[in-house]
mmCIF file of C-alpha atoms and ligand atoms in Angstrom:
data_model
loop_
_atom_site.group_PDB
_atom_site.id
_atom_site.type_symbol
_atom_site.label_atom_id
_atom_site.label_comp_id
_atom_site.label_asym_id
_atom_site.label_seq_id
_atom_site.Cartn_x
_atom_site.Cartn_y
_atom_site.Cartn_z
ATOM 1 C CA MET N 5 -17.906 6.425 -7.940
ATOM 2 C CA GLN N 6 -16.764 10.675 -8.141
ATOM 3 C CA THR N 7 -13.476 10.707 -8.119
ATOM 4 C CA TYR N 8 -11.299 13.277 -8.232
ATOM 5 C CA PRO N 9 -8.541 14.574 -10.599
ATOM 6 C CA ILE N 10 -6.797 15.978 -8.463
ATOM 7 C CA PRO N 11 -6.310 13.377 -5.235
ATOM 8 C CA MET N 12 -4.722 15.250 -2.108
ATOM 9 C CA VAL N 13 -6.050 13.280 0.949
ATOM 10 C CA PRO N 14 -3.445 12.294 3.121
ATOM 11 C CA GLY N 15 -3.919 8.439 3.109
ATOM 12 C CA PRO N 16 -5.339 6.031 1.726
ATOM 13 C CA VAL N 17 -3.812 8.214 -1.688
ATOM 14 C CA LYS N 18 -3.595 7.629 -5.326
ATOM 15 C CA VAL N 19 -2.397 4.104 -6.177
ATOM 16 C CA PRO N 20 0.254 3.481 -9.018
ATOM 17 C CA GLU N 21 -0.519 1.318 -11.709
ATOM 18 C CA ALA N 22 2.448 -0.997 -10.840
ATOM 19 C CA VAL N 23 0.661 -1.550 -7.786
ATOM 20 C CA ARG N 24 -3.199 -2.220 -8.882
ATOM 21 C CA GLU N 25 -1.556 -4.498 -11.804
ATOM 22 C CA VAL N 26 -0.421 -6.967 -9.030
ATOM 23 C CA TYR N 27 -3.759 -7.648 -7.925
ATOM 24 C CA ARG N 28 -5.264 -8.909 -11.734
ATOM 25 C CA THR N 29 -2.755 -11.898 -10.396
ATOM 26 C CA ASP N 30 -5.315 -14.588 -9.455
ATOM 27 C CA PHE N 31 -2.757 -15.951 -6.356
ATOM 28 C CA GLY N 32 -2.798 -19.945 -5.158
ATOM 29 C CA SER N 33 -2.939 -20.392 -1.761
ATOM 30 C CA ALA N 34 -0.022 -18.952 0.356
ATOM 31 C CA ASP N 35 0.162 -21.704 3.050
ATOM 32 C CA LEU N 36 1.569 -24.370 0.527
ATOM 33 C CA GLU N 37 2.815 -22.192 -2.196
ATOM 34 C CA SER N 38 7.142 -21.509 -1.385
ATOM 35 C CA GLU N 39 6.962 -18.438 -3.563
ATOM 36 C CA PHE N 40 4.615 -16.888 -0.925
ATOM 37 C CA LEU N 41 7.459 -17.346 1.363
ATOM 38 C CA GLU N 42 9.889 -16.097 -0.618
ATOM 39 C CA LEU N 43 8.301 -12.562 -1.441
ATOM 40 C CA TYR N 44 7.526 -12.271 1.904
ATOM 41 C CA GLN N 45 11.141 -12.307 2.988
ATOM 42 C CA LYS N 46 11.601 -9.676 -0.194
ATOM 43 C CA THR N 47 9.275 -8.072 1.681
ATOM 44 C CA GLU N 48 10.326 -7.746 4.917
ATOM 45 C CA ALA N 49 13.965 -7.026 3.577
ATOM 46 C CA ASN N 50 12.715 -4.168 1.565
ATOM 47 C CA LEU N 51 10.616 -2.794 4.750
ATOM 48 C CA LYS N 52 13.652 -2.818 6.715
ATOM 49 C CA GLN N 53 15.456 -0.573 4.642
ATOM 50 C CA ILE N 54 12.230 1.891 4.421
ATOM 51 C CA LEU N 55 11.848 1.386 8.232
ATOM 52 C CA GLY N 56 16.306 1.637 8.656
ATOM 53 C CA THR N 57 16.354 -1.517 10.619
ATOM 54 C CA GLY N 58 17.733 -5.010 10.878
ATOM 55 C CA ASN N 59 14.713 -6.148 12.913
ATOM 56 C CA GLN N 60 11.916 -8.354 12.030
ATOM 57 C CA VAL N 61 8.966 -6.980 10.140
ATOM 58 C CA VAL N 62 6.251 -8.851 10.720
ATOM 59 C CA MET N 63 3.209 -7.608 8.103
ATOM 60 C CA GLN N 64 -0.344 -8.189 9.315
ATOM 61 C CA SER N 65 -3.610 -8.231 6.816
ATOM 62 C CA GLY N 66 -5.349 -5.118 7.842
ATOM 63 C CA GLU N 67 -4.281 -1.280 7.654
ATOM 64 C CA GLY N 68 -2.707 1.061 10.112
ATOM 65 C CA MET N 69 -4.331 0.420 12.884
ATOM 66 C CA LEU N 70 -3.989 -2.558 13.703
ATOM 67 C CA GLY N 71 -0.554 -2.702 14.084
ATOM 68 C CA LEU N 72 -0.810 -0.059 16.199
ATOM 69 C CA TRP N 73 -3.380 -2.074 18.532
ATOM 70 C CA SER N 74 -1.357 -5.206 17.874
ATOM 71 C CA ALA N 75 1.827 -4.032 19.485
ATOM 72 C CA LEU N 76 -0.043 -2.574 22.346
ATOM 73 C CA LYS N 77 -1.894 -5.811 22.933
ATOM 74 C CA SER N 78 1.127 -8.050 22.569
ATOM 75 C CA CYS N 79 3.320 -5.864 24.438
ATOM 76 C CA LEU N 80 1.290 -4.760 27.700
ATOM 77 C CA ARG N 81 -0.056 -5.974 30.603
ATOM 78 C CA PRO N 82 -2.200 -4.526 33.058
ATOM 79 C CA GLY N 83 -0.662 -2.272 35.019
ATOM 80 C CA ASP N 84 2.156 -1.779 33.127
ATOM 81 C CA ARG N 85 3.732 1.727 33.119
ATOM 82 C CA VAL N 86 3.286 3.470 30.095
ATOM 83 C CA LEU N 87 4.485 6.962 29.091
ATOM 84 C CA ALA N 88 2.559 8.933 25.769
ATOM 85 C CA ILE N 89 4.178 11.576 24.509
ATOM 86 C CA ALA N 90 1.451 13.321 22.931
ATOM 87 C CA THR N 91 1.486 16.019 20.445
ATOM 88 C CA GLY N 92 -1.683 15.295 18.231
ATOM 89 C CA VAL N 93 -4.396 13.188 17.595
ATOM 90 C CA PHE N 94 -2.374 9.660 17.051
ATOM 91 C CA GLY N 95 -0.614 10.603 20.132
ATOM 92 C CA ASP N 96 -3.549 11.200 22.235
ATOM 93 C CA GLY N 97 -5.271 8.095 21.177
ATOM 94 C CA ILE N 98 -2.219 5.543 21.516
ATOM 95 C CA ALA N 99 -2.262 6.688 25.386
ATOM 96 C CA GLU N 100 -6.222 6.422 25.548
ATOM 97 C CA MET N 101 -5.469 2.440 23.959
ATOM 98 C CA ALA N 102 -3.059 2.010 26.092
ATOM 99 C CA GLY N 103 -5.182 2.995 28.762
ATOM 100 C CA ALA N 104 -8.251 0.849 27.780
ATOM 101 C CA LEU N 105 -5.838 -2.015 28.028
ATOM 102 C CA GLY N 106 -5.087 -1.697 31.810
ATOM 103 C CA ALA N 107 -1.708 -0.066 31.227
ATOM 104 C CA GLN N 108 -1.063 2.982 33.717
ATOM 105 C CA VAL N 109 -0.535 5.697 31.195
ATOM 106 C CA ARG N 110 1.164 8.539 32.075
ATOM 107 C CA LYS N 111 1.124 11.540 28.862
ATOM 108 C CA ILE N 112 3.898 14.375 28.147
ATOM 109 C CA SER N 113 1.075 16.894 26.481
ATOM 110 C CA LEU N 114 2.247 19.470 23.944
ATOM 111 C CA ALA N 115 -0.203 21.607 22.029
ATOM 112 C CA TYR N 116 -1.225 19.957 18.709
ATOM 113 C CA ASN N 117 -0.059 22.358 16.315
ATOM 114 C CA GLU N 118 3.734 21.799 18.250
ATOM 115 C CA THR N 119 6.234 18.735 18.046
ATOM 116 C CA ILE N 120 8.824 17.638 20.503
ATOM 117 C CA SER N 121 11.636 20.275 21.422
ATOM 118 C CA ASP N 122 12.368 20.190 25.021
ATOM 119 C CA LEU N 123 13.092 16.735 26.201
ATOM 120 C CA THR N 124 13.583 18.131 29.933
ATOM 121 C CA ALA N 125 9.877 16.952 31.012
ATOM 122 C CA ILE N 126 10.161 13.724 29.299
ATOM 123 C CA GLU N 127 13.121 12.785 30.451
ATOM 124 C CA LYS N 128 11.458 13.565 34.450
ATOM 125 C CA ALA N 129 9.249 11.951 33.712
ATOM 126 C CA ILE N 130 11.560 8.689 32.546
ATOM 127 C CA VAL N 131 13.332 8.956 35.593
ATOM 128 C CA ALA N 132 10.237 9.067 37.974
ATOM 129 C CA PHE N 133 7.669 7.281 36.471
ATOM 130 C CA GLN N 134 9.936 4.545 35.092
ATOM 131 C CA PRO N 135 7.596 2.971 32.436
ATOM 132 C CA LYS N 136 7.926 -0.190 30.979
ATOM 133 C CA MET N 137 6.845 1.321 27.255
ATOM 134 C CA ILE N 138 7.407 4.688 25.964
ATOM 135 C CA THR N 139 5.399 5.643 22.809
ATOM 136 C CA ALA N 140 5.917 8.451 20.195
ATOM 137 C CA VAL N 141 3.868 9.626 16.913
ATOM 138 C CA HIS N 142 6.963 10.317 13.726
ATOM 139 C CA CYS N 143 4.401 12.114 11.605
ATOM 140 C CA GLU N 144 1.145 13.484 13.315
ATOM 141 C CA THR N 145 -0.656 13.375 10.583
ATOM 142 C CA PRO N 146 -3.510 15.678 11.342
ATOM 143 C CA SER N 147 -1.454 18.245 12.592
ATOM 144 C CA GLY N 148 0.703 18.458 9.458
ATOM 145 C CA THR N 149 4.330 17.866 12.278
ATOM 146 C CA LEU N 150 6.693 15.502 12.131
ATOM 147 C CA ASN N 151 8.056 14.721 15.723
ATOM 148 C CA PRO N 152 12.164 14.634 16.142
ATOM 149 C CA LEU N 153 12.781 11.485 17.842
ATOM 150 C CA ALA N 154 16.807 10.746 18.139
ATOM 151 C CA GLU N 155 16.630 12.388 21.361
ATOM 152 C CA VAL N 156 13.940 10.876 22.651
ATOM 153 C CA GLY N 157 15.493 7.692 21.236
ATOM 154 C CA ARG N 158 19.001 8.282 23.598
ATOM 155 C CA LEU N 159 16.932 9.140 26.729
ATOM 156 C CA LYS N 160 14.747 5.674 26.198
ATOM 157 C CA LYS N 161 18.458 3.565 25.692
ATOM 158 C CA HIS N 162 20.116 5.617 28.687
ATOM 159 C CA HIS N 163 17.385 4.831 31.190
ATOM 160 C CA GLY N 164 16.978 1.644 30.121
ATOM 161 C CA VAL N 165 13.779 1.715 29.238
ATOM 162 C CA PRO N 166 12.293 -1.759 27.878
ATOM 163 C CA LEU N 167 10.376 -0.448 24.588
ATOM 164 C CA LEU N 168 10.421 2.408 22.207
ATOM 165 C CA TYR N 169 6.915 2.163 20.119
ATOM 166 C CA VAL N 170 6.768 4.755 17.350
ATOM 167 C CA ASP N 171 3.901 5.324 15.004
ATOM 168 C CA ALA N 172 5.269 5.686 11.764
ATOM 169 C CA VAL N 173 2.670 5.187 9.659
ATOM 170 C CA ALA N 174 2.536 8.213 7.860
ATOM 171 C CA SER N 175 6.058 8.968 7.841
ATOM 172 C CA ALA N 176 7.647 5.645 6.411
ATOM 173 C CA GLY N 177 8.434 5.931 2.617
ATOM 174 C CA GLY N 178 8.558 9.936 2.301
ATOM 175 C CA THR N 179 11.163 10.701 5.347
ATOM 176 C CA ALA N 180 14.595 9.134 6.778
ATOM 177 C CA VAL N 181 12.646 6.628 9.656
ATOM 178 C CA ARG N 182 15.907 5.696 11.753
ATOM 179 C CA GLY N 183 14.597 2.505 13.500
ATOM 180 C CA ASP N 184 18.001 1.138 14.979
ATOM 181 C CA ALA N 185 19.620 4.380 15.014
ATOM 182 C CA TRP N 186 16.614 5.750 17.169
ATOM 183 C CA HIS N 187 16.450 2.715 19.566
ATOM 184 C CA ILE N 188 12.425 2.189 18.395
ATOM 185 C CA ASP N 189 11.734 -1.558 19.720
ATOM 186 C CA LEU N 190 8.302 -1.351 17.898
ATOM 187 C CA CYS N 191 8.201 0.591 14.453
ATOM 188 C CA LEU N 192 4.670 0.795 12.785
ATOM 189 C CA GLY N 193 4.151 1.395 9.211
ATOM 190 C CA GLY N 194 1.156 1.215 6.987
ATOM 191 C CA SER N 195 0.325 0.331 3.189
ATOM 192 C CA GLN N 196 -1.316 3.294 2.129
ATOM 193 C CA LYS N 197 0.544 6.454 3.144
ATOM 194 C CA CYS N 198 3.801 7.174 0.971
ATOM 195 C CA LEU N 199 3.619 3.823 0.232
ATOM 196 C CA SER N 200 0.880 4.093 -1.995
ATOM 197 C CA SER N 201 -0.499 0.934 -1.528
ATOM 198 C CA LEU N 202 -4.332 0.207 -0.876
ATOM 199 C CA PRO N 203 -5.305 0.545 3.182
ATOM 200 C CA ASN N 204 -4.511 -3.519 3.479
ATOM 201 C CA MET N 205 -1.847 -4.057 5.253
ATOM 202 C CA ALA N 206 0.256 -3.243 8.871
ATOM 203 C CA PHE N 207 3.950 -3.674 9.861
ATOM 204 C CA VAL N 208 5.785 -3.600 12.417
ATOM 205 C CA ALA N 209 9.602 -4.110 13.033
ATOM 206 C CA VAL N 210 9.880 -5.676 16.093
ATOM 207 C CA SER N 211 12.902 -5.656 18.051
ATOM 208 C CA ASP N 212 14.686 -8.788 20.482
ATOM 209 C CA THR N 213 14.060 -7.074 23.544
ATOM 210 C CA ALA N 214 10.119 -6.388 21.927
ATOM 211 C CA TRP N 215 10.152 -10.084 20.999
ATOM 212 C CA GLU N 216 10.958 -11.052 24.847
ATOM 213 C CA ILE N 217 8.883 -9.148 26.160
ATOM 214 C CA ILE N 218 5.909 -10.491 23.534
ATOM 215 C CA ASP N 219 7.135 -14.168 24.858
ATOM 216 C CA GLN N 220 6.742 -12.985 28.573
ATOM 217 C CA VAL N 221 3.240 -11.465 28.230
ATOM 218 C CA ASN N 222 2.356 -14.039 25.395
ATOM 219 C CA TYR N 223 -0.990 -12.369 24.415
ATOM 220 C CA MET N 224 -3.156 -14.654 22.060
ATOM 221 C CA GLY N 225 -5.852 -13.509 20.122
ATOM 222 C CA TYR N 226 -6.518 -12.429 16.528
ATOM 223 C CA ASP N 227 -4.141 -9.272 16.310
ATOM 224 C CA ALA N 228 -1.085 -11.435 18.160
ATOM 225 C CA LEU N 229 2.386 -10.684 17.121
ATOM 226 C CA LYS N 230 3.961 -14.251 18.950
ATOM 227 C CA PRO N 231 2.508 -16.418 15.979
ATOM 228 C CA PHE N 232 4.918 -14.501 13.645
ATOM 229 C CA GLN N 233 7.937 -14.807 15.319
ATOM 230 C CA LYS N 234 8.844 -17.727 13.878
ATOM 231 C CA ALA N 235 6.078 -17.989 10.719
ATOM 232 C CA PRO N 236 8.050 -17.059 8.287
ATOM 233 C CA ALA N 237 11.159 -19.368 9.050
ATOM 234 C CA GLU N 238 8.596 -21.905 9.798
ATOM 235 C CA GLY N 239 6.083 -21.349 6.474
ATOM 236 C CA TYR N 240 3.287 -21.761 9.160
ATOM 237 C CA PHE N 241 1.179 -18.389 9.534
ATOM 238 C CA PRO N 242 -1.728 -17.840 12.398
ATOM 239 C CA TYR N 243 -4.276 -17.338 9.222
ATOM 240 C CA THR N 244 -4.203 -17.876 5.668
ATOM 241 C CA PRO N 245 -1.852 -14.698 4.699
ATOM 242 C CA TYR N 246 -3.403 -12.176 2.214
ATOM 243 C CA TRP N 247 -0.649 -12.795 -0.854
ATOM 244 C CA HIS N 248 -2.424 -10.099 -2.525
ATOM 245 C CA GLY N 249 -1.752 -7.431 -0.091
ATOM 246 C CA VAL N 250 1.856 -8.760 0.533
ATOM 247 C CA ALA N 251 2.278 -8.510 -3.272
ATOM 248 C CA GLY N 252 1.302 -4.897 -3.247
ATOM 249 C CA LEU N 253 3.299 -4.055 -0.547
ATOM 250 C CA ASN N 254 6.403 -5.458 -2.110
ATOM 251 C CA ALA N 255 5.200 -3.647 -5.286
ATOM 252 C CA ALA N 256 4.821 -0.196 -3.442
ATOM 253 C CA ALA N 257 7.539 -0.903 -1.324
ATOM 254 C CA GLU N 258 10.368 -1.917 -4.722
ATOM 255 C CA LEU N 259 9.026 1.632 -6.183
ATOM 256 C CA ILE N 260 10.288 3.158 -3.545
ATOM 257 C CA LEU N 261 13.357 1.820 -3.930
ATOM 258 C CA ARG N 262 13.934 1.904 -6.791
ATOM 259 C CA GLU N 263 13.893 5.630 -6.976
ATOM 260 C CA GLY N 264 16.081 5.333 -4.187
ATOM 261 C CA LEU N 265 15.473 6.557 -0.574
ATOM 262 C CA PRO N 266 16.978 10.115 -0.556
ATOM 263 C CA ALA N 267 15.610 10.779 -3.648
ATOM 264 C CA SER N 268 11.951 9.613 -2.261
ATOM 265 C CA PHE N 269 12.502 11.720 0.480
ATOM 266 C CA ALA N 270 13.790 14.881 -0.951
ATOM 267 C CA ARG N 271 10.972 14.943 -3.161
ATOM 268 C CA HIS N 272 8.549 14.908 -0.069
ATOM 269 C CA ALA N 273 10.593 17.802 0.544
ATOM 270 C CA ALA N 274 10.490 19.692 -2.082
ATOM 271 C CA VAL N 275 6.734 19.661 -2.467
ATOM 272 C CA ALA N 276 6.369 20.163 1.078
ATOM 273 C CA GLU N 277 8.355 23.618 1.107
ATOM 274 C CA TYR N 278 6.969 24.823 -2.238
ATOM 275 C CA CYS N 279 2.929 23.770 -0.713
ATOM 276 C CA ARG N 280 4.058 25.396 2.235
ATOM 277 C CA THR N 281 5.418 28.778 0.101
ATOM 278 C CA ARG N 282 2.424 29.662 -1.634
ATOM 279 C CA LEU N 283 -0.431 28.545 0.428
ATOM 280 C CA THR N 284 1.315 31.055 2.766
ATOM 281 C CA ALA N 285 1.544 33.242 -0.516
ATOM 282 C CA MET N 286 -2.204 33.188 -0.803
ATOM 283 C CA GLY N 287 -2.577 34.775 2.614
ATOM 284 C CA LEU N 288 -3.443 31.120 4.328
ATOM 285 C CA ALA N 289 -2.122 30.269 7.439
ATOM 286 C CA LEU N 290 -0.245 26.811 8.271
ATOM 287 C CA PHE N 291 -1.218 24.859 11.460
ATOM 288 C CA PRO N 292 2.008 24.288 12.706
ATOM 289 C CA ALA N 293 3.559 27.200 14.868
ATOM 290 C CA PRO N 294 6.239 28.528 13.424
ATOM 291 C CA ASN N 295 9.187 26.700 16.140
ATOM 292 C CA ALA N 296 6.944 23.091 15.538
ATOM 293 C CA VAL N 297 8.650 20.738 12.280
ATOM 294 C CA SER N 298 6.136 20.878 9.236
ATOM 295 C CA SER N 299 5.508 17.176 8.468
ATOM 296 C CA PRO N 300 7.324 16.780 4.382
ATOM 297 C CA THR N 301 4.354 14.426 3.631
ATOM 298 C CA VAL N 302 1.602 16.716 4.914
ATOM 299 C CA THR N 303 0.674 20.197 5.217
ATOM 300 C CA ALA N 304 -2.238 21.423 7.662
ATOM 301 C CA VAL N 305 -3.768 24.289 6.973
ATOM 302 C CA GLN N 306 -6.323 26.411 9.009
ATOM 303 C CA VAL N 307 -9.295 27.154 7.382
ATOM 304 C CA PRO N 308 -9.405 30.495 6.491
ATOM 305 C CA GLY N 309 -11.979 32.573 8.355
ATOM 306 C CA GLU N 310 -14.425 33.911 5.789
ATOM 307 C CA TRP N 311 -15.635 30.102 4.971
ATOM 308 C CA SER N 312 -16.745 27.328 5.951
ATOM 309 C CA TRP N 313 -15.375 23.918 6.205
ATOM 310 C CA PRO N 314 -18.209 22.093 4.462
ATOM 311 C CA GLU N 315 -18.148 25.159 1.886
ATOM 312 C CA PHE N 316 -14.580 25.352 1.159
ATOM 313 C CA ASP N 317 -14.179 21.913 0.865
ATOM 314 C CA ALA N 318 -17.298 21.748 -1.596
ATOM 315 C CA ARG N 319 -15.569 24.344 -3.706
ATOM 316 C CA LEU N 320 -12.573 22.660 -4.059
ATOM 317 C CA ARG N 321 -14.250 19.379 -4.922
ATOM 318 C CA ARG N 322 -16.465 21.493 -7.704
ATOM 319 C CA GLN N 323 -12.985 22.235 -9.421
ATOM 320 C CA GLY N 324 -11.794 18.707 -8.986
ATOM 321 C CA LEU N 325 -9.578 18.749 -5.586
ATOM 322 C CA VAL N 326 -9.872 16.461 -3.036
ATOM 323 C CA VAL N 327 -8.119 17.702 0.286
ATOM 324 C CA GLY N 328 -8.150 16.038 4.075
ATOM 325 C CA GLY N 329 -10.058 17.617 6.391
ATOM 326 C CA SER N 330 -9.157 16.766 10.101
ATOM 327 C CA TYR N 331 -10.464 15.288 13.043
ATOM 328 C CA GLY N 332 -10.995 15.756 17.036
ATOM 329 C CA GLN N 333 -10.364 19.588 18.102
ATOM 330 C CA LEU N 334 -9.365 19.922 14.368
ATOM 331 C CA ALA N 335 -12.373 19.158 12.897
ATOM 332 C CA GLY N 336 -13.601 21.723 10.910
ATOM 333 C CA ARG N 337 -10.757 24.305 11.380
ATOM 334 C CA VAL N 338 -7.472 22.602 9.587
ATOM 335 C CA PHE N 339 -7.534 21.113 6.383
ATOM 336 C CA ARG N 340 -5.098 19.059 4.860
ATOM 337 C CA LEU N 341 -2.468 18.087 1.268
ATOM 338 C CA GLY N 342 -1.392 14.894 1.391
ATOM 339 C CA HIS N 343 1.011 14.837 -0.445
ATOM 340 C CA MET N 344 2.873 11.873 0.391
ATOM 341 C CA GLY N 345 4.131 8.600 -2.050
ATOM 342 C CA THR N 346 1.831 9.121 -5.458
ATOM 343 C CA GLN N 347 0.865 12.423 -4.454
ATOM 344 C CA ALA N 348 4.132 13.804 -3.394
ATOM 345 C CA ASN N 349 4.466 15.024 -7.458
ATOM 346 C CA MET N 350 4.813 18.982 -7.917
ATOM 347 C CA GLU N 351 2.691 18.788 -11.217
ATOM 348 C CA LEU N 352 0.040 17.709 -9.083
ATOM 349 C CA VAL N 353 0.508 19.981 -5.722
ATOM 350 C CA LYS N 354 1.149 22.743 -8.669
ATOM 351 C CA GLN N 355 -2.506 22.290 -9.828
ATOM 352 C CA ALA N 356 -3.957 21.722 -6.361
ATOM 353 C CA LEU N 357 -2.372 25.302 -5.042
ATOM 354 C CA ASP N 358 -3.636 26.073 -8.655
ATOM 355 C CA VAL N 359 -7.376 25.356 -7.199
ATOM 356 C CA ILE N 360 -7.323 26.834 -3.884
ATOM 357 C CA GLU N 361 -5.849 30.012 -5.056
ATOM 358 C CA ARG N 362 -8.476 30.091 -7.238
ATOM 359 C CA VAL N 363 -11.205 29.003 -4.566
ATOM 360 C CA MET N 364 -9.587 31.785 -2.737
ATOM 361 C CA GLY N 365 -10.579 34.838 -5.126
ATOM 362 C CA GLU N 366 -14.203 33.736 -4.998
HETATM 363 C C1 PLP Z 421 -3.050 6.547 9.045
HETATM 364 C C2 PLP Z 421 -2.706 6.872 10.199
HETATM 365 C C3 PLP Z 421 -2.559 5.536 10.795
HETATM 366 C C4 PLP Z 421 -3.526 4.279 10.210
HETATM 367 O O1 PLP Z 421 -4.694 4.518 10.452
HETATM 368 P P1 PLP Z 421 -5.434 4.013 8.851
HETATM 369 O O2 PLP Z 421 -6.572 3.266 9.677
HETATM 370 O O3 PLP Z 421 -4.604 3.128 8.586
HETATM 371 O O4 PLP Z 421 -6.205 5.069 8.191
HETATM 372 C C5 PLP Z 421 -1.920 5.360 12.533
HETATM 373 N N1 PLP Z 421 -1.588 6.653 12.188
HETATM 374 C C6 PLP Z 421 -0.944 7.686 11.590
HETATM 375 C C7 PLP Z 421 -0.343 8.619 12.542
HETATM 376 C C8 PLP Z 421 -1.591 8.092 10.566
HETATM 377 O O5 PLP Z 421 -1.606 9.105 9.480
#
């Protein structure tokens, strides 16, 4: 296939050799070998560090969206109240998904270029609506923004909301996710963003309260969380576990932990800062509003007025750079540089910006 020397798509990202190497092993049956269980537990311990939690972490075979659905379906019954904080494509999507499951959804909507700041409306809605679950997105990848969540977590705890559901798929590993400090009950991650593995594993940290609710709701299905509560202890998984997928995820997590989380976060922050500074200097407009928090893992930029997106994209590709477009109301208007995981590399980001600069000059 056509590959590009400068990959900057915000997931799936460039997969490092140490992760690809794992897939060469002809693993045995994960159902039979105790080695798989040891690997699963080691991977879980590594993901706990990345998600800032002591809660059990469930790993499922499938990409990020699987976890998003799985956690909703396992915790919600028709009629349950969900307060969805929507500041972008994923926030709106999660609200729709909860609605499709029959939940009563109330949305707190912000413009897609904004991030959570004033908590007044959220607190009012919590008090008036008494939700069972609050949903939020940490990094809104299509917008290049990062929602501060500490205050949302504090409100959740203060008002006794049972569940806080957080999509941390595009932030985990690239910036601090404090699952426990932010009182997150369902903290969702995926393998192909900052972790830089293949798009094949979803993981979710599940709090004790969430397990109680999962038990009561008793959702059964291929994507159900319930069977995973006792699976690692008893060694019986609901379907054949994906040994390669777990091993790849573990290798990816270990790369980050060996580097050290603070070092990984600093690397992401530095390339993001460099990226924003150079784009602005070229006369390009960043998509996030000036008072919004930009994500250290992805930068969203407005497609320059004199270009159509397909033409701009084609020019970048001709020079070896592939970036992401965007989705929903942002499609065709915004493009994105995914400097996450392996792509949070200063040399690579410099090359990407050199290409953009040359194309802008054409
Ligand atoms: C990538 C992503 C997901 C998961 O989507 P995939 O289908 O796994 O690509 C979920 N939430 C956010 C914010 C993401 O960036």
